[in-house]
XYZ file of C-alpha atoms in Angstrom:
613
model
C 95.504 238.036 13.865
C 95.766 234.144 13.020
C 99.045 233.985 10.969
C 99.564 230.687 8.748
C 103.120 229.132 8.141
C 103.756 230.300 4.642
C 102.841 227.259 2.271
C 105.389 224.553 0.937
C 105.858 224.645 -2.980
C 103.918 222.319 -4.772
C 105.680 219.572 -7.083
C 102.954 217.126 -7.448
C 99.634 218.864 -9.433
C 96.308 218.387 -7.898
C 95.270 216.747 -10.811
C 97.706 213.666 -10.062
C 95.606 212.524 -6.849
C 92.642 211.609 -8.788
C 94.258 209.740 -11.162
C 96.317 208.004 -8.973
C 92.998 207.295 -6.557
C 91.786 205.681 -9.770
C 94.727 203.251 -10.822
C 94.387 202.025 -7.659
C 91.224 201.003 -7.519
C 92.019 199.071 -10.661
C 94.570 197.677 -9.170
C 93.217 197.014 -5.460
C 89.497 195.935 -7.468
C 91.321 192.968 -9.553
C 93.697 191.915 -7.175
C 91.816 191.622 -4.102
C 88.737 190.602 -6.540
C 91.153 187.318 -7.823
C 92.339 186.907 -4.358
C 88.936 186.499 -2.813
C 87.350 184.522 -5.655
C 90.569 181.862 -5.347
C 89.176 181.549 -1.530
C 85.622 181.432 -2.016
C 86.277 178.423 -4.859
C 89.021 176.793 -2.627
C 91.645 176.631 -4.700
C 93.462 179.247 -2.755
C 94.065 183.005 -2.498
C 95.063 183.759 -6.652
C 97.620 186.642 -6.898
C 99.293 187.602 -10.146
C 102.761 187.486 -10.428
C 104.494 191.096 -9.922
C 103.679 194.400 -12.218
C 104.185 192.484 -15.090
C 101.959 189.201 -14.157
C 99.161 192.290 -13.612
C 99.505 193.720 -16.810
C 99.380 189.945 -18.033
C 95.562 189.753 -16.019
C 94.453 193.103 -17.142
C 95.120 192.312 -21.017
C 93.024 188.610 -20.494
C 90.443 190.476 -18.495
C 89.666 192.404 -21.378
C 90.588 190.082 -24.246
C 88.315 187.020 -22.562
C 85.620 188.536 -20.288
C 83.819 185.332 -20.174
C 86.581 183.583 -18.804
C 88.594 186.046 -16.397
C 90.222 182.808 -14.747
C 92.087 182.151 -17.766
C 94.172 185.407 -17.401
C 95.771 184.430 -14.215
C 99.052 182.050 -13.720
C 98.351 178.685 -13.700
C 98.547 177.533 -10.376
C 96.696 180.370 -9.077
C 93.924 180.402 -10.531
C 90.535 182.583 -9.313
C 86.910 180.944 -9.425
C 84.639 180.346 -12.312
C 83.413 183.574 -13.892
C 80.111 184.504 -12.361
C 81.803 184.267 -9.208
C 85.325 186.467 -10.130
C 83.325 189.080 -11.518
C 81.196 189.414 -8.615
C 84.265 189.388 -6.220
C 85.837 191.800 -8.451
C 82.787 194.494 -8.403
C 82.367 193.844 -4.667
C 85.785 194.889 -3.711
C 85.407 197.724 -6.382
C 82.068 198.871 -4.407
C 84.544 198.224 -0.547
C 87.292 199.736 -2.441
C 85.385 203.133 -3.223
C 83.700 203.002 -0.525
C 86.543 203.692 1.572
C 88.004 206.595 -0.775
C 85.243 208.449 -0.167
C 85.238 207.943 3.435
C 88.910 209.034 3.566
C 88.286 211.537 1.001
C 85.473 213.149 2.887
C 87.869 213.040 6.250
C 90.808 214.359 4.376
C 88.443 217.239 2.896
C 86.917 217.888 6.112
C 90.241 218.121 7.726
C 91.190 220.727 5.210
C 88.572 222.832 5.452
C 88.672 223.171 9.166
C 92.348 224.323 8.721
C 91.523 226.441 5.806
C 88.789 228.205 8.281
C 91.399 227.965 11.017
C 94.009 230.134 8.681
C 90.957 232.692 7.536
C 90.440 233.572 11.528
C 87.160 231.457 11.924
C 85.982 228.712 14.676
C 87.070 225.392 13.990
C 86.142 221.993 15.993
C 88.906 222.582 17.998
C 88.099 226.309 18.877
C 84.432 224.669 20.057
C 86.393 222.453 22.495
C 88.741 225.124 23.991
C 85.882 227.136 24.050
C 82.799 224.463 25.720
C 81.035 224.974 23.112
C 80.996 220.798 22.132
C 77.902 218.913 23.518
C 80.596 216.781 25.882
C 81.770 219.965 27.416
C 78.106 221.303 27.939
C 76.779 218.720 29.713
C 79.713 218.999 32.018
C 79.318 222.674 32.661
C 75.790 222.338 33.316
C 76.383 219.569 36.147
C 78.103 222.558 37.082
C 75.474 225.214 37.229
C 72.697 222.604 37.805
C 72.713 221.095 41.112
C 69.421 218.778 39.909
C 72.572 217.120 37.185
C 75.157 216.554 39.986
C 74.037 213.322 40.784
C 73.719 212.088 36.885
C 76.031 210.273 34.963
C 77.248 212.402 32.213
C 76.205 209.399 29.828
C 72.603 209.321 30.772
C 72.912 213.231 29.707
C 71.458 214.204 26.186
C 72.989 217.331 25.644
C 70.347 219.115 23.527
C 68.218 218.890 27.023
C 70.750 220.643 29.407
C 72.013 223.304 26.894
C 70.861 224.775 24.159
C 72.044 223.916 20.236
C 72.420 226.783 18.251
C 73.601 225.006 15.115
C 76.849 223.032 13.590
C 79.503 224.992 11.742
C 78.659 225.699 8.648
C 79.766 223.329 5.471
C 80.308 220.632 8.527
C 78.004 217.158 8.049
C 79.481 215.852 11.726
C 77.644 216.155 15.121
C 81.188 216.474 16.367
C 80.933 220.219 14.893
C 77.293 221.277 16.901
C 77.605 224.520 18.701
C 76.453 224.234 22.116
C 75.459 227.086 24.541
C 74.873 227.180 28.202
C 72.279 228.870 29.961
C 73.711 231.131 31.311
C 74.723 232.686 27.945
C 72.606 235.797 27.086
C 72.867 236.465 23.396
C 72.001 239.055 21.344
C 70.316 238.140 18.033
C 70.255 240.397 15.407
C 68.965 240.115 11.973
C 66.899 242.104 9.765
C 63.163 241.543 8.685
C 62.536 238.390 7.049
C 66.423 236.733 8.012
C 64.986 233.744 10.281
C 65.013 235.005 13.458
C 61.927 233.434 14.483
C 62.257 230.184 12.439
C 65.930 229.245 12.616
C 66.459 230.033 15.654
C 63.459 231.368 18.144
C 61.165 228.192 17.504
C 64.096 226.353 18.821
C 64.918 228.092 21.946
C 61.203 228.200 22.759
C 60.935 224.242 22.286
C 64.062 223.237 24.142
C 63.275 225.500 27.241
C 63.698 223.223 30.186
C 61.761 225.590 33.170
C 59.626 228.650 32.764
C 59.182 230.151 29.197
C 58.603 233.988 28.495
C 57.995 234.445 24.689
C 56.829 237.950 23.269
C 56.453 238.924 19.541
C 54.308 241.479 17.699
C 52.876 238.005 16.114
C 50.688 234.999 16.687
C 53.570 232.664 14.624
C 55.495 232.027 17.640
C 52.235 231.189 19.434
C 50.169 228.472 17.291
C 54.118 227.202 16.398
C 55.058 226.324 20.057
C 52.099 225.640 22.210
C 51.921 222.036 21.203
C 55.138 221.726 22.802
C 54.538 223.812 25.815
C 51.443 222.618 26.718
C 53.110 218.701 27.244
C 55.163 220.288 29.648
C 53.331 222.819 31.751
C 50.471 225.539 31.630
C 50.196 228.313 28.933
C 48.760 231.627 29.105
C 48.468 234.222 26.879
C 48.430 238.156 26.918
C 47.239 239.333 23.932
C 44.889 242.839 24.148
C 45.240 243.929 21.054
C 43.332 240.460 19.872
C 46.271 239.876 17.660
C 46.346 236.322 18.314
C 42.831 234.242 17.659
C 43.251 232.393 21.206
C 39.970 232.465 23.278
C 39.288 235.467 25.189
C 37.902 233.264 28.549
C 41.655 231.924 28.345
C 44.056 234.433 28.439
C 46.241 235.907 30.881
C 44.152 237.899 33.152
C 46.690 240.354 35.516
C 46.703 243.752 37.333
C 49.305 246.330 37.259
C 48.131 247.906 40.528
C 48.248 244.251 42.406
C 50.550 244.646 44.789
C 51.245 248.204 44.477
C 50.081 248.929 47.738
C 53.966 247.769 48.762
C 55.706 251.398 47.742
C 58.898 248.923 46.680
C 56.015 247.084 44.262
C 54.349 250.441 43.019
C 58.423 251.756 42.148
C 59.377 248.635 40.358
C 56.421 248.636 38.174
C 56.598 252.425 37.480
C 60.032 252.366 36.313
C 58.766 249.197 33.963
C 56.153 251.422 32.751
C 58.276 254.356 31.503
C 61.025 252.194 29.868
C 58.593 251.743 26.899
C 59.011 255.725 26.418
C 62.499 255.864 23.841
C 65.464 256.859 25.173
C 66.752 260.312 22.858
C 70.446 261.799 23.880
C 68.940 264.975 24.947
C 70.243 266.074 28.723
C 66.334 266.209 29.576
C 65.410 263.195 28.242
C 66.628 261.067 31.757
C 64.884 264.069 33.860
C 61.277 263.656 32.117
C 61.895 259.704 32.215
C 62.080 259.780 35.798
C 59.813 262.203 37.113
C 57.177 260.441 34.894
C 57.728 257.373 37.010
C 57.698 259.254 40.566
C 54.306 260.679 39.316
C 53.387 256.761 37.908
C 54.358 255.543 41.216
C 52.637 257.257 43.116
C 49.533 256.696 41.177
C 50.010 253.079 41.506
C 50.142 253.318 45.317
C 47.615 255.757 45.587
C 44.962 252.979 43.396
C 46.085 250.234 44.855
C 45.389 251.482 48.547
C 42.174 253.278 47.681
C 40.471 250.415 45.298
C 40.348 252.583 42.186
C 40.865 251.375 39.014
C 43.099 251.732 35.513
C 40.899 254.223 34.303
C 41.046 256.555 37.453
C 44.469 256.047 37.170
C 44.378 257.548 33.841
C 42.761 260.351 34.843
C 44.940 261.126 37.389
C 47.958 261.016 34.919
C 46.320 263.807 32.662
C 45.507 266.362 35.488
C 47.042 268.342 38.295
C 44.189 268.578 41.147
C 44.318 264.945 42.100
C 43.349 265.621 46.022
C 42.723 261.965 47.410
C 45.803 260.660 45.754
C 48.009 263.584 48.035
C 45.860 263.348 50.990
C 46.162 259.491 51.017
C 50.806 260.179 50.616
C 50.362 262.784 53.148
C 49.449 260.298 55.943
C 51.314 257.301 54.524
C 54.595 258.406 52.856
C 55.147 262.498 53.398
C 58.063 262.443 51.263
C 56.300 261.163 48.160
C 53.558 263.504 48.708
C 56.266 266.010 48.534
C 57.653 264.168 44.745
C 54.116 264.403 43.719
C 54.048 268.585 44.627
C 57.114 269.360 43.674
C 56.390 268.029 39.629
C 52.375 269.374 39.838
C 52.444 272.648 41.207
C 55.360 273.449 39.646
C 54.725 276.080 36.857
C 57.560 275.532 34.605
C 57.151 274.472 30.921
C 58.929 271.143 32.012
C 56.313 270.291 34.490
C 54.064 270.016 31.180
C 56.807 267.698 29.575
C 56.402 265.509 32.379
C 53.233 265.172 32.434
C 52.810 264.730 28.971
C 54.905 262.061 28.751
C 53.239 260.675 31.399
C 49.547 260.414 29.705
C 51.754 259.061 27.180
C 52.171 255.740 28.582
C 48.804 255.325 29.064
C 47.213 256.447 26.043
C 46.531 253.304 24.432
C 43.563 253.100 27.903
C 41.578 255.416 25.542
C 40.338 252.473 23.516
C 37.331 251.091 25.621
C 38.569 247.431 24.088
C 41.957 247.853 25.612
C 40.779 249.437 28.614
C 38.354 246.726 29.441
C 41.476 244.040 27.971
C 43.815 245.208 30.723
C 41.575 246.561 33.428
C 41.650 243.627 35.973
C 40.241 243.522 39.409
C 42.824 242.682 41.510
C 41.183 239.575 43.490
C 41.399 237.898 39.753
C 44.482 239.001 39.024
C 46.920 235.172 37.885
C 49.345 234.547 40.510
C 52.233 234.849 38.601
C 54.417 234.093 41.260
C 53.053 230.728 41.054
C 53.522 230.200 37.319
C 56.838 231.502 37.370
C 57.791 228.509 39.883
C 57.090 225.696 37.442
C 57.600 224.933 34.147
C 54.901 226.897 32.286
C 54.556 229.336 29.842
C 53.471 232.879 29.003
C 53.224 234.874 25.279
C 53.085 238.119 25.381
C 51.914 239.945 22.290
C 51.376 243.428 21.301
C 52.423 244.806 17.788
C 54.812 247.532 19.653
C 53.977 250.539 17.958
C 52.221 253.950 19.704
C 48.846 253.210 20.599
C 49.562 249.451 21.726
C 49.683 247.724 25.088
C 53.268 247.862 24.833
C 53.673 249.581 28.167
C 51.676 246.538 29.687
C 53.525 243.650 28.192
C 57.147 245.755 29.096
C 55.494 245.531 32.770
C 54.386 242.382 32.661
C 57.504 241.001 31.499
C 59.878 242.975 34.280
C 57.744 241.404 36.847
C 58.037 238.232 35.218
C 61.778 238.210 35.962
C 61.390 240.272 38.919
C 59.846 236.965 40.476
C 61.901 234.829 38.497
C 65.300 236.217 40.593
C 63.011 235.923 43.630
C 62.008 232.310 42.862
C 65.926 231.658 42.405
C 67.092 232.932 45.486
C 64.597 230.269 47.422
C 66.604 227.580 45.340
C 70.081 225.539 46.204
C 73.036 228.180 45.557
C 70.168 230.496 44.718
C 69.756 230.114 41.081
C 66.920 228.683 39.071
C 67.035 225.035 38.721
C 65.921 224.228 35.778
C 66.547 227.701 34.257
C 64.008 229.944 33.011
C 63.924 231.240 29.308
C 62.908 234.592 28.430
C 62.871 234.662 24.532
C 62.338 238.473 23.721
C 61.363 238.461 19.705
C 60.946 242.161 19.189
C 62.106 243.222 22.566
C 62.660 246.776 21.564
C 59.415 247.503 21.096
C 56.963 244.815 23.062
C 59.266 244.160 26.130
C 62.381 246.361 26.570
C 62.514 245.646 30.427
C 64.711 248.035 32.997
C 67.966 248.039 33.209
C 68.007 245.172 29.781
C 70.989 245.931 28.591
C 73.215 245.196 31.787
C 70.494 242.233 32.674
C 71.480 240.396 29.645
C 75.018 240.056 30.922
C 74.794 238.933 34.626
C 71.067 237.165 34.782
C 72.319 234.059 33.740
C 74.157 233.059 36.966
C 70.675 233.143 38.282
C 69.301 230.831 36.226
C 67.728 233.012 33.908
C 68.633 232.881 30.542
C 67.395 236.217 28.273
C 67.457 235.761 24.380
C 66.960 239.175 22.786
C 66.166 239.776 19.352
C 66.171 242.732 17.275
C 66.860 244.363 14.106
C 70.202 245.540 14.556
C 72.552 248.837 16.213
C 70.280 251.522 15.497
C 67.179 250.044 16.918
C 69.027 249.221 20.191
C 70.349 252.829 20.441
C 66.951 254.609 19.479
C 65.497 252.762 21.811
C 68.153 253.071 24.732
C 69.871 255.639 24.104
C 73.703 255.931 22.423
C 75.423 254.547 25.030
C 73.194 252.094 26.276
C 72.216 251.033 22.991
C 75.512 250.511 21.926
C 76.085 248.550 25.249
C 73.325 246.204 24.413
C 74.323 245.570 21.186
C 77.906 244.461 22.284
C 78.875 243.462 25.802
C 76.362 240.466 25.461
C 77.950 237.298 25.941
C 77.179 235.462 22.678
C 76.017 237.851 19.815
C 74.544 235.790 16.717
C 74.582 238.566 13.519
C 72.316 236.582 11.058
C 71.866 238.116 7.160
C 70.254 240.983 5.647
C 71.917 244.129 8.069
C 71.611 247.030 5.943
C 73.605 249.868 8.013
C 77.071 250.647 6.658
C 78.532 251.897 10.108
C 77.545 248.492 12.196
C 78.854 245.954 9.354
C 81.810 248.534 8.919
C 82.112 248.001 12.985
C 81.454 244.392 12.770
C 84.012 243.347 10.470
C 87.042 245.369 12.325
C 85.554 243.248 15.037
C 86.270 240.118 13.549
C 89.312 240.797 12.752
C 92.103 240.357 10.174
C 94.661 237.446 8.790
C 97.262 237.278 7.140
C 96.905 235.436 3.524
C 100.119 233.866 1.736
C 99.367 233.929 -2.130
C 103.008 232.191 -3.197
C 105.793 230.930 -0.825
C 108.141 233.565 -2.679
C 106.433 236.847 -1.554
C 105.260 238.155 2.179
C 101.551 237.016 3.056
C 98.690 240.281 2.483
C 96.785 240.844 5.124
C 92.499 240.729 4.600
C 89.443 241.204 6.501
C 87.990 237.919 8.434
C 84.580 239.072 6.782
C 84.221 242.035 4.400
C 81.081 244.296 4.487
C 80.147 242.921 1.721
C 80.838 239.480 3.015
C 78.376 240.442 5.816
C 75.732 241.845 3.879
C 75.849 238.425 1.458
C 76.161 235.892 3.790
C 73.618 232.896 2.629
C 70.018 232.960 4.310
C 70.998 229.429 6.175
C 74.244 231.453 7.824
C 74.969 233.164 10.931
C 77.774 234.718 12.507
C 78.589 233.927 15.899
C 80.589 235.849 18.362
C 81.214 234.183 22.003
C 83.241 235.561 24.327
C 86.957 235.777 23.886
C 86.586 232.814 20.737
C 87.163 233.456 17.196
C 84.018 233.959 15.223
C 82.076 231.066 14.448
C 80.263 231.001 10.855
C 77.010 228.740 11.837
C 74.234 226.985 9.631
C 71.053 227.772 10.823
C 68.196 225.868 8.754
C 64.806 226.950 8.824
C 62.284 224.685 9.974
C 60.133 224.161 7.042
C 63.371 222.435 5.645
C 63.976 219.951 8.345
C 60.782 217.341 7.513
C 60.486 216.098 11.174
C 60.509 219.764 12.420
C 58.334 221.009 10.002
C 55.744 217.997 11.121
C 56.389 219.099 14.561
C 55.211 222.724 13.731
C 52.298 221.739 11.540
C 50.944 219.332 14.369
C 51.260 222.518 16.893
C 49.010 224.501 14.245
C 46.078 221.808 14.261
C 46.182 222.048 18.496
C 46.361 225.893 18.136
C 43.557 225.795 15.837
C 41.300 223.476 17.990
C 41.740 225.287 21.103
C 41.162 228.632 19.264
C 37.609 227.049 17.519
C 36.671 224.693 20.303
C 37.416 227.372 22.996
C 38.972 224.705 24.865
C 42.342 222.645 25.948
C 42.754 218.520 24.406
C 42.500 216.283 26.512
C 45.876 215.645 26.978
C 46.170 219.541 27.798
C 43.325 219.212 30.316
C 45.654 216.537 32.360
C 48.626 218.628 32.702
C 46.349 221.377 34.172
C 44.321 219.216 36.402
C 47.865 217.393 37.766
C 48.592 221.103 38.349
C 45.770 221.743 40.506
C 45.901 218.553 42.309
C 49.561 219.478 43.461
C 48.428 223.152 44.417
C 45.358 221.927 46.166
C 47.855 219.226 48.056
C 50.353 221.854 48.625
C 49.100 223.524 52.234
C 48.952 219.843 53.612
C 51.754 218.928 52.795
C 53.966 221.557 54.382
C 51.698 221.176 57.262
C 52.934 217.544 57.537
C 56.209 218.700 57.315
């Protein structure tokens, strides 16, 4: 609780400051003014003589304008008119100049104690904390072993961490809010509070390595790809046609590639049935994972035997699936033995599970998804090989029960499946640069195994997960209570942006933040108050976030949206116009086109090279 000295009794008003500010300039703006003029006209520096020699001035200022020399002693005399009056107004125009500097310094100074006293982040809290651009660039020299070479002056900040915003009511760069990459944070914000425009577009933009966006829509898509595509590749997974991007051009990949490896085919089950919600039923963990013993299997079983999606589907909805047990008998006995135990079992929970497992693949019905997702596996993309450089992939499915969500939760597990192996082939074994997975929507379009604990650990791997969703209760109905609950706070930097509409989490968040102690008069013991009310929380401005970091005191944060920064909003109107020729001329720009063929050149140049070598 932050606990403020008790304050010192007033004798002088507020009102007196002002005024005295004021009189000064007077007298600063005529002195100096007569001074300077004296110089200028060489007859020397003119100074009245004492408080009553500037009354003396002042009354033949305004008695004889035209002739303001005439008011000082003689002896001492300023320069002709023109040129006193003009020395006059300029040290007027230095004079206020200067207040205002030192008035906006003072003010500034102020308010960074007042938020000090009312248990919020001050500049100094962002330096104790690393959360200034100096100390960011010198932890990620740390992390980065590409930096430890590099002068930390040649190092731009914004390009080796990631700026969240400046505190809020701040004007100074001094007050930008740095993190690292290795931060996971939790976003969480209602419908329509900015997540995607104050603070996704961003993250997407400044990613250094590999990018994974998903959303349920194309905004992220036409708003970024200008940007990515400068840097690297861009592919897109979109079955659902949400998106308009060409059809020829996106992200062709098979789930059963691979699977013939049994550690490939468990993996990708267990991706498969996270997409199923997690309920606090005793059951609900038992159907979960015999649904994926009977998915993995299925997997395996395609993968070895060149069958397809929709055999797969088949299998899932029926109990006589001979070739798939034949094929487990002679490879792996004791998943053949998985695979009986669940299907010729005649229990009312054998049912369950395999209703839950034509679940997952229900949206296959649709011939259009089918045929969207349905790959051959010789031209399945190497992700693997995208993952390694600095490319990017969108994932997009609207999330709800008859999507592809089950496909973009796998494809986005395997994503940073090969991510942490692509890391571990790197100096100290950590991705260098990092890679960004920026989950809009992640609860329902890519809530990835094991996310919750993920979020907390992945980024000394150099993998950096941004997760965004619409509060508590989402996180728990999709994992579960506890999990849920987990998610939502043992993340290392949580960013609570406006509009959160459920009583128990503000209730929760504001006994989080915190209370201090208030003095209302020196003469009577200090009250103590919330940090942040509920209904502090549930007004905040739109431009506001809350941000929580670690052990620091909470940091209130402006987060504009794009469309009121002009050179942003250019930036994002520019990416439309590219996003709209690809999508009409069914092709890359030029530009584009160079990045890919430099791409190809180096992959084609690859096998020599290590052959040199």
């Amino acid at each position: 609780m932050s606990t403020p000295k008790p304050p010192a009794p007033r004798f002088i008003p507020y009102e007196f400051w002002p005024l005295a500010a004021a009189a000064g300039g007077v007298v600063v703006s005529v002195v100096g003014g007569g001074f300077v003029s004296g110089m200028f006209a060489g007859h020397g520096g003119a100074l009245p003589g004492g408080f009553y020699g500037f009354l003396s001035v002042m009354k033949g200022l305004v008695s004889s304008p035209g002739d303001p020399a005439a008011a000082w002693p003689d002896g001492t005399r300023p320069g002709g008119p023109v040129l006193t009056w003009v020395c006059i107004a300029v040290v007027a125009v230095a004079y206020v100049t200067a207040a205002l500097y030192v008035a906006g310094k003072v003010s500034a100074r102020q308010s960074r104690r007042k938020a000090r006293e009312r248990g919020h982040a001050d500049r100094r809290e962002l330096l104790i904390r690393g959360l200034t651009a100096k100390e960011a660039v010198k932890a990620a020299k740390t992390n980065r072993n590409s930096l430890k070479t590099i002068a930390d002056r040649k190092i731009d900040a914004k390009t080796v961490a990631l700026r969240l915003g400046r505190l809020y009511g701040s004007r100074s760069a001094a007050d930008d809010v740095f993190l690292q990459y290795r931060d996971g944070v939790m976003i969480e914000g209602a419908t329509g509070s900015g997540k995607s425009w104050r603070i996704a577009w961003h993250r997407i933009v400044a990613s250094a390595g590999f990018a994974l966006v998903t959303s349920t829509k194309p905004d992220l898509l036409w708003s970024t790809v200008s940007h990515r595509l400068r840097v690297g590749k861009v592919r897109v997974f979109d079955p659902e046609d949400i998106t308009r991007w060409p059809k020829d051009m996106r992200l062709r990949w098979s789930l059963l590639a691979g699977c013939e490896d049994p550690e490939t085919a468990i993996r990708r089950a267990a991706a498969l049935v996270s997409v199923l919600p997690a309920d606090d039923a005793k059951n609900a963990a038992y159907f979960k994972g015999k649904a994926a013993v009977l998915m993995r299997c299925y997997l395996y079983a395609a993968a070895h035997l060149g069958k397809d999606l929709r055999t797969v589907r088949v299998w899932a909805a029926s109990r006589g699936v001979t070739e798939v047990r034949e094929l487990l008998q002679a490879k792996l006995p004791d998943w053949a033995a998985d695979l009986e135990q669940i299907l010729d079992s005649k229990s009312d929970s054998s049912d369950d599970v395999l209703g839950s497992t034509t679940e997952l693949l229900a949206s296959l019905a649709s011939p259009r998804l089918l045929a969207a997702v349905d790959v051959p596996i010789d031209e399945s993309e190497d992700l693997e090989k995208l993952v390694a450089g600095p490319n990017t992939v969108y994932l997009v499915s609207d999330g709800k029960t008859g999507s592809c969500r089950a496909f973009t939760s796998v494809l986005a597990a395997e994503i940073y499946h090969l991510g942490k192996k692509v890391g571990r082939q790197m100096p100290q074994e950590r991705l260098d640069p990092p890679m960004s997975l920026v989950l809009d929507e992640v609860n329902n379009v890519a809530p990835i195994p094991d996310l919750p604990s993920l979020i907390t650990d992945s980024g000394g791997g150099g993998i950096s997960i941004w997760a965004f969703s619409h509060g508590e209760l989402q996180n728990k109905k999709r994992w579960g209570t506890y999990e849920g609950e987990m998610f939502t706070t043992t993340s290392p930097v949580r960013v609570i942006l406006p509009g959160l509409m459920d009583d128990a989490e503000l209730g929760s968040i504001s006994r989080l933040l915190g209370d201090y102690e208030e003095w209302i008069t020196p003469h009577h013991a200090p009250r103590s108050r919330p940090v942040m009310s509920i209904r502090d929380l549930r007004e905040m401005p739109a431009d506001q976030a809350i941000m929580l970091y670690r052990g620091a005191a909470p940091a209130l944060v402006h987060l504009p949206t794009v469309w009121a920064l002009p050179a942003i909003k250019a930036q994002v109107d520019a990416s439309e116009m590219v996003y709209t020729q690809i999508c009409e001329g069914g092709e890359l720009p030029g530009w584009a086109a160079e990045v890919y063929e430099k791409d190809k050149t180096a992959d084609a140049d690859a096998p020599e090279q290590v052959a040199q070598s």
